Amino acid sequence: MRVLGARPQFMQEVVFRRAVDARGHRELMVHTGQHYDDKMSRIFFEELGIPQADINLEIGSNSHGIQTGLMLSKLDGLISEHRPDVVVVDGDTNSTLAGALCAAKLNVPVVHVEAGLRSYDRRMPEEINRVVADHLSTLLCAPTRTAIGNLEKEGISENVHLTGDLMFDCFRYFVRNADESIMSALSLVKSEYALATVHRAENTNDISRFEQILKGLSLLPLPVILPAHPRIFSNLNLVIDRLSAKNIRVIEPVSYLEMLALELNAKCILTDSGGVQREAYFACVPSVVLRDTTEWIEQVDLGWSVLSGASSQAILEAYSACMSSSRQYVENVYGDGDAASKVVSLMEAMAL
């Protein structure tokens, strides 16, 4: 059983399902409904050719506690009924936490993909989710050597393996199909715009941070394309109007293949998303991380990402630093593109 519910997990389902099917196993896909908007969910299943979920819990939006509680309530019955050999969760969403916690309480082995990531900022709900999932897991699949070191610091060394990053698998698999038509549709020219995404609760729920980030984007010396998460669309336009931020262009959420094209052609990417931060590296595009910390520290060390926090002036300075820094692209930082196969092979070796 694989429990998923958010945009990055939908993308990674493509390569994970291919690896599962290639070895003759059956996956029961459970969609929690955490991302339920068509532009955040259905479009990915259709565009990427993902089979529809076997079960959709249709949880929808709510506070973290209520959303996770509803997932636990429904997953308890499902796992008890189906008794899967293993429950696979990945990342750090509420769906990850609920899947891991429910399976562990029912004595079903848990596999955590993207194990060992740490921002060391417990104010982030994602940090809580990933820490708890790691400590409940039977098999921990780490995307980087840094992640393995993080687990060792917490006394977790058994059944920990370096597999690489499924997101890199996805990028390599789909990059040739990037939908370049969005460039002409938006009248964009390669390397003449910045791409931005803002979605994390610590940035969007705190109006002061939210406004500072948008003000920082407004100070950049080039147009900024900002695909808006449905949750913040109306607030985003209100703040932009108040700031008279004429260089920020808010657009509807885009598909994965459209997003790849926007990333590949951007001069710089500014984001609070761990997935988009990594995709910037895969695309050899420098990025500003709109957070105080990041769990993907390798890119910072290599000069491809600069942390800015939420200060408008710091964002402008980080952009300048990112544009002028010497960068080193290192192969295999996130694996060699076969992380999904490694995960499934490890599950087989452990007879999970």
XYZ file of C-alpha atoms in Angstrom, residues 95-342:
248
model
C -0.377 12.126 4.484
C 3.151 10.864 5.246
C 2.644 11.217 8.978
C -0.811 9.621 8.993
C 0.269 6.668 6.852
C 3.357 5.955 8.960
C 1.638 6.344 12.314
C -1.393 4.259 11.445
C 0.658 1.433 9.911
C 3.077 1.340 12.844
C 0.230 1.092 15.350
C -1.207 -1.821 13.374
C 2.204 -3.554 13.205
C 2.546 -3.179 9.452
C 6.109 -2.400 8.262
C 6.640 1.195 7.138
C 8.957 2.272 4.306
C 9.868 5.960 4.364
C 11.128 7.364 1.070
C 13.065 10.645 1.514
C 14.077 9.597 5.002
C 16.575 11.564 7.070
C 15.869 15.058 5.810
C 16.158 17.739 8.473
C 15.768 21.512 8.482
C 16.212 21.534 12.281
C 13.312 23.975 12.517
C 10.548 22.432 14.620
C 8.260 25.381 13.834
C 7.693 23.732 10.464
C 4.931 21.101 10.520
C 6.851 19.253 7.801
C 9.812 18.822 10.146
C 7.590 17.175 12.764
C 6.108 14.892 10.118
C 9.461 13.703 8.762
C 11.021 13.141 12.200
C 8.086 11.063 13.429
C 7.894 9.073 10.183
C 11.597 8.236 10.385
C 11.371 6.971 13.942
C 8.398 4.745 13.053
C 9.858 3.248 9.885
C 11.152 -0.266 9.263
C 13.065 0.669 6.107
C 14.515 4.156 5.619
C 15.427 5.202 2.074
C 17.663 8.263 2.235
C 18.080 10.503 -0.829
C 21.487 11.929 0.179
C 24.507 11.154 2.345
C 23.597 14.164 4.480
C 20.260 12.516 5.250
C 22.037 9.348 6.415
C 24.218 11.451 8.710
C 21.137 13.125 10.162
C 19.622 9.757 11.015
C 22.836 8.574 12.637
C 22.782 11.636 14.915
C 19.364 10.466 16.137
C 20.549 6.925 16.733
C 18.928 5.472 13.627
C 21.330 3.278 11.670
C 19.531 -0.027 11.156
C 17.874 -0.592 7.767
C 19.012 2.817 6.489
C 20.039 2.899 2.818
C 21.212 5.516 0.341
C 18.862 5.252 -2.634
C 18.931 8.690 -4.259
C 15.945 10.931 -4.842
C 12.762 9.833 -6.635
C 12.270 13.456 -7.698
C 15.452 13.152 -9.757
C 14.061 9.973 -11.323
C 10.953 11.948 -12.285
C 12.915 14.861 -13.702
C 15.070 12.616 -15.875
C 12.041 10.679 -17.081
C 9.883 13.691 -18.005
C 12.316 16.492 -18.890
C 12.297 15.613 -22.592
C 8.511 16.142 -22.557
C 8.578 19.584 -20.914
C 5.663 21.578 -22.301
C 7.399 24.511 -23.971
C 4.088 25.868 -25.280
C 3.649 27.727 -21.996
C 6.579 29.952 -22.943
C 4.761 31.346 -25.979
C 1.411 31.342 -24.177
C 2.901 33.663 -21.529
C 5.118 35.543 -24.040
C 8.249 34.601 -22.122
C 11.853 34.615 -23.334
C 14.474 32.235 -21.955
C 16.581 33.716 -19.102
C 14.578 36.951 -19.086
C 12.304 36.154 -16.136
C 12.403 34.710 -12.641
C 10.090 31.933 -11.482
C 8.675 31.984 -7.946
C 6.530 29.705 -5.796
C 5.237 30.377 -2.271
C 3.081 27.868 -0.445
C 4.457 26.901 2.980
C 2.290 27.735 5.963
C 5.029 29.677 7.769
C 5.183 32.045 4.786
C 1.534 32.266 3.756
C -0.192 32.264 7.157
C 2.060 34.968 8.597
C 0.913 38.107 6.782
C 4.098 39.972 7.690
C 6.337 37.287 6.139
C 3.986 36.968 3.180
C 4.130 40.688 2.408
C 7.900 40.823 2.878
C 8.386 37.989 0.404
C 6.197 39.652 -2.195
C 7.921 42.972 -1.610
C 11.266 41.236 -2.110
C 10.041 39.745 -5.398
C 8.862 43.202 -6.473
C 12.412 44.543 -6.019
C 13.931 42.102 -8.512
C 15.201 43.624 -11.766
C 13.163 41.338 -14.028
C 9.615 39.976 -14.389
C 8.568 37.326 -11.862
C 6.178 34.546 -12.891
C 4.320 33.206 -9.864
C 2.028 30.165 -10.276
C -0.323 30.533 -7.315
C -1.418 27.784 -4.964
C -5.270 27.897 -4.882
C -5.159 28.450 -1.108
C -3.417 31.808 -1.459
C -4.625 33.074 -4.833
C -6.963 35.824 -3.616
C -4.658 37.019 -0.812
C -1.758 37.081 -3.222
C -3.430 39.453 -5.650
C -4.607 41.732 -2.842
C -1.086 42.136 -1.470
C 0.428 42.613 -4.928
C -2.086 45.356 -5.701
C -1.312 47.076 -2.405
C 2.425 46.926 -3.116
C 1.959 48.026 -6.734
C 4.281 45.161 -7.642
C 3.983 45.498 -11.391
C 6.752 43.014 -12.210
C 4.979 40.093 -10.460
C 2.691 38.142 -12.750
C 0.369 35.754 -10.953
C -0.840 32.790 -12.985
C -3.032 29.778 -12.249
C -1.334 26.574 -11.045
C 0.447 24.852 -13.921
C 0.874 21.221 -14.835
C 4.093 19.365 -14.077
C 5.266 19.437 -17.697
C 4.537 23.172 -17.929
C 6.390 23.739 -14.662
C 9.404 21.890 -16.027
C 9.500 24.245 -19.009
C 9.222 27.314 -16.770
C 12.053 25.999 -14.577
C 14.343 25.085 -17.471
C 14.013 28.537 -19.050
C 14.136 30.746 -15.925
C 17.113 32.921 -15.065
C 16.541 32.254 -11.364
C 14.016 30.370 -9.253
C 12.784 31.705 -5.905
C 10.855 29.175 -3.846
C 9.965 27.808 -0.432
C 9.358 24.360 -1.945
C 11.911 21.624 -1.399
C 10.813 19.948 -4.623
C 11.174 23.067 -6.746
C 14.535 23.805 -5.103
C 15.844 20.413 -6.236
C 14.347 20.765 -9.705
C 16.220 24.060 -10.050
C 19.454 22.155 -9.415
C 18.498 19.409 -11.864
C 17.836 22.128 -14.476
C 21.124 23.932 -13.663
C 19.250 27.084 -12.628
C 20.324 29.005 -9.491
C 17.723 29.382 -6.754
C 16.849 31.555 -3.773
C 15.231 29.594 -0.954
C 12.525 31.716 0.679
C 13.062 30.116 4.072
C 15.383 30.445 7.043
C 16.549 26.838 6.721
C 16.501 24.055 4.145
C 16.693 20.290 4.394
C 18.421 20.200 0.981
C 21.661 21.765 2.170
C 23.839 20.248 -0.575
C 22.742 22.924 -3.049
C 23.675 25.696 -0.660
C 27.119 24.186 -0.162
C 27.635 23.962 -3.934
C 26.583 27.575 -4.539
C 23.353 26.786 -6.427
C 20.965 27.888 -3.666
C 21.059 30.866 -1.313
C 18.853 31.106 1.786
C 17.033 34.416 2.131
C 14.379 34.064 4.816
C 11.425 36.401 4.385
C 13.072 39.840 4.530
C 12.526 41.813 1.328
C 16.043 43.241 1.418
C 17.523 39.822 2.177
C 15.680 38.370 -0.816
C 17.171 41.028 -3.097
C 20.633 40.420 -1.643
C 20.237 36.644 -1.976
C 19.226 37.066 -5.614
C 22.335 39.167 -6.288
C 24.536 36.660 -4.446
C 22.965 33.774 -6.330
C 23.557 35.443 -9.688
C 27.203 36.204 -8.936
C 28.255 33.114 -6.974
C 30.612 30.509 -8.368
C 28.691 27.292 -8.731
C 29.808 23.706 -9.016
C 27.511 21.105 -10.527
C 28.234 17.703 -9.035
C 26.791 14.567 -10.607
C 24.914 12.075 -8.446
C 24.274 14.442 -5.518
C 20.717 13.111 -5.662
C 21.535 9.679 -7.022
C 21.842 8.320 -10.526
C 18.186 8.272 -11.546
C 17.161 4.797 -10.398
C 16.033 5.513 -6.836
C 12.643 3.870 -7.333
C 14.224 0.583 -8.435
C 16.556 0.660 -5.450
